[in-house]
Coordinates of C-alpha atoms and ligand atoms in Angstrom, one line a residue:
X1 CA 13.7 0.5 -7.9
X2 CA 16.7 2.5 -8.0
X3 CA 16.2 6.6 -8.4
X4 CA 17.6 8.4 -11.4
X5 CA 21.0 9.9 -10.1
X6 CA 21.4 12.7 -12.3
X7 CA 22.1 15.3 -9.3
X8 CA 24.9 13.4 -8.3
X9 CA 28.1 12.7 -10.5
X10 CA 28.9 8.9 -10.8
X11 CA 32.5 9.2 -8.9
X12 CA 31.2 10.8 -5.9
X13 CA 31.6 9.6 -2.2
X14 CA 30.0 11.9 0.6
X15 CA 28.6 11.7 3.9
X16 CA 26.1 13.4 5.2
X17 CA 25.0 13.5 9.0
X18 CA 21.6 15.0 9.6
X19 CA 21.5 14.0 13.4
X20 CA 22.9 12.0 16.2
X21 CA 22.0 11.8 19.5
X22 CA 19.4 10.0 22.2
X23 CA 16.8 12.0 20.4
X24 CA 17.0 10.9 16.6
X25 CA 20.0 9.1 14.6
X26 CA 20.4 9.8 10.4
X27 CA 23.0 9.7 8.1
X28 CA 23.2 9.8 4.5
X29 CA 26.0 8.3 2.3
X30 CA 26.7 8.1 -1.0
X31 CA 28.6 6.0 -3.2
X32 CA 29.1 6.1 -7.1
X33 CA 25.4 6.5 -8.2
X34 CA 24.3 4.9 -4.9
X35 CA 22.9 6.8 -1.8
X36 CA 21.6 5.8 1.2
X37 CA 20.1 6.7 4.9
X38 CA 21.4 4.9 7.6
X39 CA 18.7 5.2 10.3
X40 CA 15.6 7.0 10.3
X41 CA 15.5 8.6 13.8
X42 CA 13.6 11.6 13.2
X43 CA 10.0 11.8 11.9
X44 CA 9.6 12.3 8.1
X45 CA 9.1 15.7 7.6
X46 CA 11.9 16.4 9.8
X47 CA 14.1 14.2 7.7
X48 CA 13.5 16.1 4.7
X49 CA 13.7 19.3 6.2
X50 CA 17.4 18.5 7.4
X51 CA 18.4 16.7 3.6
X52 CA 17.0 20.3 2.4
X53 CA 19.5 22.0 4.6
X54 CA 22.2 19.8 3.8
X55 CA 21.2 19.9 0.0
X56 CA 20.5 16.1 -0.1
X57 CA 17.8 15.2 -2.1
X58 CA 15.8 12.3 -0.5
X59 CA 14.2 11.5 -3.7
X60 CA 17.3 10.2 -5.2
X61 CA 17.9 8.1 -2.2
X62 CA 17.9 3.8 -3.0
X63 CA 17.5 2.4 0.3
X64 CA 17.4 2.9 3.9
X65 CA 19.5 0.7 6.3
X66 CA 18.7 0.0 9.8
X67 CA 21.3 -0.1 13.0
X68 CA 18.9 -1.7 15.4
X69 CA 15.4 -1.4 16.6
X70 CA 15.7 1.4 19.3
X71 CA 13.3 4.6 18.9
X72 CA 16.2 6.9 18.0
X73 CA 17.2 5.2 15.0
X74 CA 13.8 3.9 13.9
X75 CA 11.5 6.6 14.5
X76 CA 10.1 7.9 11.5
X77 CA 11.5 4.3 9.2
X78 CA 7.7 3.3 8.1
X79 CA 6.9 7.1 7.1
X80 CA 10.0 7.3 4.9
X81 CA 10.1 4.4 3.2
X82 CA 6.6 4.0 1.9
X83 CA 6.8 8.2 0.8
X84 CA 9.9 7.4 -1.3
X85 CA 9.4 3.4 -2.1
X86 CA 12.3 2.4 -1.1
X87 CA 13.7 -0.9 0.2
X88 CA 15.0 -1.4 4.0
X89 CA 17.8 -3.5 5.1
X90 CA 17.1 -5.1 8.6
X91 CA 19.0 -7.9 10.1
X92 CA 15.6 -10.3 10.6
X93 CA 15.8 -10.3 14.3
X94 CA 16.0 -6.4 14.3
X95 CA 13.0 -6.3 11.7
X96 CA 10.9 -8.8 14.2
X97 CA 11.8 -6.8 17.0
X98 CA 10.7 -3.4 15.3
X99 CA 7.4 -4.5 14.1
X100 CA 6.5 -5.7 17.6
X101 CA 7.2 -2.2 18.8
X102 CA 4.7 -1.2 16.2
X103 CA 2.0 -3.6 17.2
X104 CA 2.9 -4.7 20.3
X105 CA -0.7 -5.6 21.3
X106 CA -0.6 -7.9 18.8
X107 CA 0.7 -10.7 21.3
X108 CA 1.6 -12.9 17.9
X109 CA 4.8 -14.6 16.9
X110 CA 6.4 -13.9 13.8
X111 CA 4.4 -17.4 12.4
X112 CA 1.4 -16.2 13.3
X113 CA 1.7 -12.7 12.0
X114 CA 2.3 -14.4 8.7
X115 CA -0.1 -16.5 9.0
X116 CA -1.9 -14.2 9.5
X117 CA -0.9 -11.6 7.0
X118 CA -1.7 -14.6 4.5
X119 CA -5.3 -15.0 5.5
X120 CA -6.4 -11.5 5.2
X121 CA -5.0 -11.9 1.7
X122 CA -7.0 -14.8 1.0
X123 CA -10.2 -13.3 2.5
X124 CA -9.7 -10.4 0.4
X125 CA -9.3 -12.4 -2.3
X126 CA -12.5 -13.9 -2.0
X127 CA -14.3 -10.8 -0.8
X128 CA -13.3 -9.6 -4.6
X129 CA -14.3 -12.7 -6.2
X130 CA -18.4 -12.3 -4.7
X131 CA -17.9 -8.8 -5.9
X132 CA -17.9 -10.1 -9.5
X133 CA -21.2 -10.0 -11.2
X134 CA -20.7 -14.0 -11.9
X135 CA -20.0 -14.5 -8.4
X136 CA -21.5 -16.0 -5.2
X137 CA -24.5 -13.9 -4.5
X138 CA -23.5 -11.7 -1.6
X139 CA -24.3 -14.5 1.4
X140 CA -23.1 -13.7 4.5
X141 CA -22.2 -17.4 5.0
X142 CA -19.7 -17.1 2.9
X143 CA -17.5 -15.0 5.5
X144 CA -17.0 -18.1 7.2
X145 CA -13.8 -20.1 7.3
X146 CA -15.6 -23.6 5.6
X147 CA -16.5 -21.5 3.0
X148 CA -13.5 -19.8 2.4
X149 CA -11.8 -23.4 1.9
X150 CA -14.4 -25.1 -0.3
X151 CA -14.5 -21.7 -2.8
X152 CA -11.9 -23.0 -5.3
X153 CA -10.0 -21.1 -6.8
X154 CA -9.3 -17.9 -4.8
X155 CA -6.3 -17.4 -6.4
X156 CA -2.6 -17.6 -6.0
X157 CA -1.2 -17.3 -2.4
X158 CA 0.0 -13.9 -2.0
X159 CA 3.4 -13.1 -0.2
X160 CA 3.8 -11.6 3.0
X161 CA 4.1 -7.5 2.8
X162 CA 7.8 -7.9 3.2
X163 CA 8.3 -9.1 -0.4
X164 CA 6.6 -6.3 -1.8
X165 CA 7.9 -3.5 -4.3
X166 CA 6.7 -0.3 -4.7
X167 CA 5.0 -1.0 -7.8
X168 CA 3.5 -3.8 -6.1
X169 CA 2.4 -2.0 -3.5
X170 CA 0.8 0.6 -5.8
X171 CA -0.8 -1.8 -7.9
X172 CA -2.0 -3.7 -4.6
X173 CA -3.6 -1.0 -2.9
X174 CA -5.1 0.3 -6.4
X175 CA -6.9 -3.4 -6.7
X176 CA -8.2 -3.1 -3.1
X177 CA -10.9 -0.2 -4.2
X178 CA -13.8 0.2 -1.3
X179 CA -13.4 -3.0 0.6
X180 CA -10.4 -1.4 2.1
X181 CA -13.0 0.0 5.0
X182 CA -13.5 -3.1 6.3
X183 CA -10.5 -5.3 6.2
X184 CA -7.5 -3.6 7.2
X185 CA -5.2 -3.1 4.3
X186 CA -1.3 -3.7 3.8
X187 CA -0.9 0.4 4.4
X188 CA -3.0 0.7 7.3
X189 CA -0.9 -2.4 9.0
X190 CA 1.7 -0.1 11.1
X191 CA 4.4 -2.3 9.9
X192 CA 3.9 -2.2 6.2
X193 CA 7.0 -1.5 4.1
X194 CA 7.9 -1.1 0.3
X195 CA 10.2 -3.9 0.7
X196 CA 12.2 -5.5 3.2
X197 CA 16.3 -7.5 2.8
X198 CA 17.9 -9.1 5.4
X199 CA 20.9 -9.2 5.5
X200 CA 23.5 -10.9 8.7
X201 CA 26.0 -9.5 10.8
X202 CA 29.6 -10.5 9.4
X203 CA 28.4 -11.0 6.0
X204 CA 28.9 -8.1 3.8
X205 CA 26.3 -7.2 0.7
X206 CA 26.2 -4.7 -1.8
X207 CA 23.8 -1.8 -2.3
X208 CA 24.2 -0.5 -5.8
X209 CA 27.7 0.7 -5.7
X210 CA 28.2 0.8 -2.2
X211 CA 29.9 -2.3 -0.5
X212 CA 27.8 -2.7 2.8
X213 CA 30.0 -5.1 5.7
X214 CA 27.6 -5.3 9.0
X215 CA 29.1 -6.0 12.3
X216 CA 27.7 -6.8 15.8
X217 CA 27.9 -4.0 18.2
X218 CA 27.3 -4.6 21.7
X219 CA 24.3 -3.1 22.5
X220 CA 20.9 -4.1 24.5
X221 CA 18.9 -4.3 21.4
X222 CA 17.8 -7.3 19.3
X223 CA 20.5 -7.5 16.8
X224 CA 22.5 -4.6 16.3
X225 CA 24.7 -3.7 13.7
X226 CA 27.5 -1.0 12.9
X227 CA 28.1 -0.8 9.3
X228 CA 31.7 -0.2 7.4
X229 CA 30.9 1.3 3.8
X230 CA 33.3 1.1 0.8
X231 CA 33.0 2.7 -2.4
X232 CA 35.2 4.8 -5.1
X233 CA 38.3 3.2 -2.9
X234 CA 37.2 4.9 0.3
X235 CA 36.1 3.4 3.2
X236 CA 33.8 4.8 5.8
X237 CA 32.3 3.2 9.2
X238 CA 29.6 4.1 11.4
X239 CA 29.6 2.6 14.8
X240 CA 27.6 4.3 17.8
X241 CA 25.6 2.8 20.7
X242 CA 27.4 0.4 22.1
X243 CA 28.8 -0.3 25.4
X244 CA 32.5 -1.2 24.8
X245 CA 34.7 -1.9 21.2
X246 CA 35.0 -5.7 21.3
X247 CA 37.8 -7.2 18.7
X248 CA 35.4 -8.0 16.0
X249 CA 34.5 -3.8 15.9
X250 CA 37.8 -2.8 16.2
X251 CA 38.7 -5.2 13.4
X252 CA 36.2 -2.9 11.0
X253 CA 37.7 0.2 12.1
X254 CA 41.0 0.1 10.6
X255 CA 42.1 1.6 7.3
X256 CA 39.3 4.1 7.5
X257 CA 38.8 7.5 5.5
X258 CA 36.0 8.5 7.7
X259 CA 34.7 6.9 10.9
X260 CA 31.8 8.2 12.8
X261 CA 32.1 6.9 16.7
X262 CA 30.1 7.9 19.5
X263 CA 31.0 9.6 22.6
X264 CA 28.2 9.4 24.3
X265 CA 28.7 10.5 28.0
X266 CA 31.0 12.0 30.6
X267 CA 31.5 9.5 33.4
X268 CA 31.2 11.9 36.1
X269 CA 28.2 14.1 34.8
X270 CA 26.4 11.0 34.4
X271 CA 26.9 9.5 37.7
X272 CA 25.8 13.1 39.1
X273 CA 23.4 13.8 36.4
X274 CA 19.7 13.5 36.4
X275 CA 19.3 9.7 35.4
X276 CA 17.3 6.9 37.5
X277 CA 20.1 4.6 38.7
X278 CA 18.8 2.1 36.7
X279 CA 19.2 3.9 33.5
X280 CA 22.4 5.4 34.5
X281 CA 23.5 1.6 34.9
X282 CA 21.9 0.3 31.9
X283 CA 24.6 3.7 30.2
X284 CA 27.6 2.3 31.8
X285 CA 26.9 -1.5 30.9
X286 CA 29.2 -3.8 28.6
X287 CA 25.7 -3.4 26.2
X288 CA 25.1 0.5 26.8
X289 CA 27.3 3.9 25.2
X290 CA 30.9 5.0 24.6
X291 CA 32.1 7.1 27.6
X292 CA 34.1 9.8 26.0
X293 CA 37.0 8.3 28.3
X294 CA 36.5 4.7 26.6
X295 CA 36.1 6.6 23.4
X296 CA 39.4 8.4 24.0
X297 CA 41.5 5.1 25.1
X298 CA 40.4 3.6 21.5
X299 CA 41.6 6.7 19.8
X300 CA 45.2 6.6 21.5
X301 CA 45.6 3.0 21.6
X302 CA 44.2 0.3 19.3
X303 CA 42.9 2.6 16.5
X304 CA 45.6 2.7 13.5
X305 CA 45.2 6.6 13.1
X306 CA 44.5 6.5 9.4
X307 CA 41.2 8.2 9.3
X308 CA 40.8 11.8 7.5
X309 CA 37.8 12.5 9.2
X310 CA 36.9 11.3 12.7
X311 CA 33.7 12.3 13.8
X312 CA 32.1 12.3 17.6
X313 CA 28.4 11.1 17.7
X314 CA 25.8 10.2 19.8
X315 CA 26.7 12.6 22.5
X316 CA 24.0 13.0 25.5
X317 CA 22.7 16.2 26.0
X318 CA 22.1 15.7 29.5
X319 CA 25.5 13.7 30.2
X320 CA 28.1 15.2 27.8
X321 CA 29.4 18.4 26.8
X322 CA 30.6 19.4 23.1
X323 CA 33.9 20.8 24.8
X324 CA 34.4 17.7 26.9
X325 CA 34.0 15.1 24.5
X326 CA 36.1 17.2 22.1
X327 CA 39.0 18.0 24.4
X328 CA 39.5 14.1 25.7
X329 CA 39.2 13.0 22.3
X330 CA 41.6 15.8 20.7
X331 CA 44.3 14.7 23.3
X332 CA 43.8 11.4 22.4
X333 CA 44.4 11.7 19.0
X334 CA 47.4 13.8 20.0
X335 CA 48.7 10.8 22.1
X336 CA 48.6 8.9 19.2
X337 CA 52.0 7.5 17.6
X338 CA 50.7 6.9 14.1
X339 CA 48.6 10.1 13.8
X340 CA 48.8 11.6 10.8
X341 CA 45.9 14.3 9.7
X342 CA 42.9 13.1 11.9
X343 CA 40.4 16.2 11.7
X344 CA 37.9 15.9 14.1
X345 CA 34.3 16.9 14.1
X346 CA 31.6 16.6 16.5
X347 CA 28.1 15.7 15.0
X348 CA 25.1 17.3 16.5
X349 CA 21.6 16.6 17.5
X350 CA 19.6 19.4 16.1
X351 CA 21.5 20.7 12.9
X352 CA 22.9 18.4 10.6
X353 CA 26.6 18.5 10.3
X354 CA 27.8 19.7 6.4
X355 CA 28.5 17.3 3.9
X356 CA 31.6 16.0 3.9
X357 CA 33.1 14.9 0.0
X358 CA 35.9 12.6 -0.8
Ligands
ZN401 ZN1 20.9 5.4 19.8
ZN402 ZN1 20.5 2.2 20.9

């Protein structure tokens, strides 16, 4: 599964943000021989056009890892994970909730979609067994759901997409030949992936060499996550969209080398900005965005100051200002007693921001 690293020496730690805003979320990091995106919130192409810029080459990436279900992180996920092959971490609710955006007329529970993701197997398993010369001759009857259940054998049950890899997947779709016209097949389903782990909030995993501990953000989607990321000794943590920094966040923050937090809005030009109330609410709720006031009250208070690299994300381009969100959080830092060499960056929306190396 896991891409041959030779591009990148085995000691290396980097982080790489190709965007971060409302309108697409992406980050790359590496760890030892291990490299990952975290999010997939622009489409494809525009992905790899920004790891081109930012000399990251997505082939040698292992796995993608997903924040939470919400268009800006997820947006071009299925695209980019069936062109490279690769595996994506979900928390379960966050996968469920994603693929119902994806098929959403679908009306199904999760059951059923297995359910029924397991029948279309069996009916193309029997659809391949009347295709054999010492089959069934081809009798339309056999379509139906009595004869499906009397045909003995039609072969092993086959696992829901999820459990697929690549070569799986390759070997899957090669089998299907032409009756993939009629029924649809496992990458024409919307939600199709190479492979799919779960893994829970508040219990940390591993990717390769990089030590993966996901926490609960308070956010209004199904089961969000931040992520803090440890490997070579240096410790990393990503942690935008969400509406406040509860203990259990601020708990991951501390003894960082790097720590991407968003700053998403300035109070005042959202309250006079262009919004619907309701969505200018729904931004100021206990499950919304950092204000880059609440943002800057972190900084100068609870957060232990330790970080080389602080970077500003998520900012709104209709509610925020670069300046703004740099100025409150600069005089923050200042504030701080146990600052020692914070350098602060502000990541952007349309270019990514250069690599940063440890
Ligand atoms: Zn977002
Ligand atoms: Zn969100």
């Amino acid at each position: 599964m896991f891409h041959s690293p030779s591009r990148y020496p085995q000691r290396m730690v980097r982080f790489t943000v190709l965007a971060s805003g409302s309108k697409g979320n992406a980050t790359i990091v590496t760890g030892g021989r291990t490299r990952i995106l975290i999010d997939a919130g622009l489409s494809c192409r525009e992905l790899f056009r920004r790891m081109k810029l930012a000399e990251e080459d997505p082939e040698t990436l292992n796995a993608i890892l997903i924040t939470h279900e919400h268009q800006d992180h997820i947006n071009g996920l299925a695209v980019t994970a069936r062109k490279l092959g690769i595996p994506v971490y979900f928390t379960e609710a966050t996968h469920r909730a994603w693929m119902r955006l994806l098929a959403p007329r679908r009306q199904m529970t999760y059951a059923q979609w297995l359910e029924q993701i397991r029948k279309q197997a069996a009916e193309r398993q029997a659809e391949a067994d009347c295709a054999t010369p010492e089959g069934e001759p081809d009798d339309p009857e056999l379509d139906s759901e009595s004869d499906l259940e009397t045909k003995q054998p039609i072969g092993p049950q086959m696992p829901p997409p999820i459990c697929l890899t690549p070569a799986e997947a390759e070997s899957e779709t090669a089998d299907q030949g032409t009756e993939a016209e009629s029924i649809p097949t496992r990458k024409q389903d919307p939600t199709w992936l190479p492979a799919v782990e779960y893994f829970r909030a508040g219990e940390p995993f591993q990717v390769g060499d990089l030590a993966v501990s996901p926490f609960t953000i308070p956010h209004d989607a199904a089961d969000p996550v931040g992520f803090r990321l440890t490997a070579e000794g240096i410790h990393m943590a990503v942690a935008t969209d969400l509406g406040y920094i509860p203990p259990n966040v601020k708990a991951q923050l501390k003894a960082l080398h790097l720590l991407l937090l968003e700053s998403n809005h300035d109070l005042e030009m959202l309250r006079d900005g262009p919004y619907p109330w309701q969505v200018k609410q729904r931004v100021l709720s206990r499950v919304g965005h950092l204000s880059n006031d609440a943002t800057a009250e972190y900084l100068s208070g609870d957060y232990d100051g330790q970080a080389v690299y602080v970077i500003l994300g998520h900012l709104s381009e209709s509610n925020n200002l670069p300046d703004i969100a740099r100025v409150t959080a600069e005089r923050a830092l200042l504030e701080h007693p146990a600052l020692l060499a914070n350098r602060l960056l502000l990541a952007e929306q349309h270019t990514p921001l250069e690599a940063i190396n440890f």
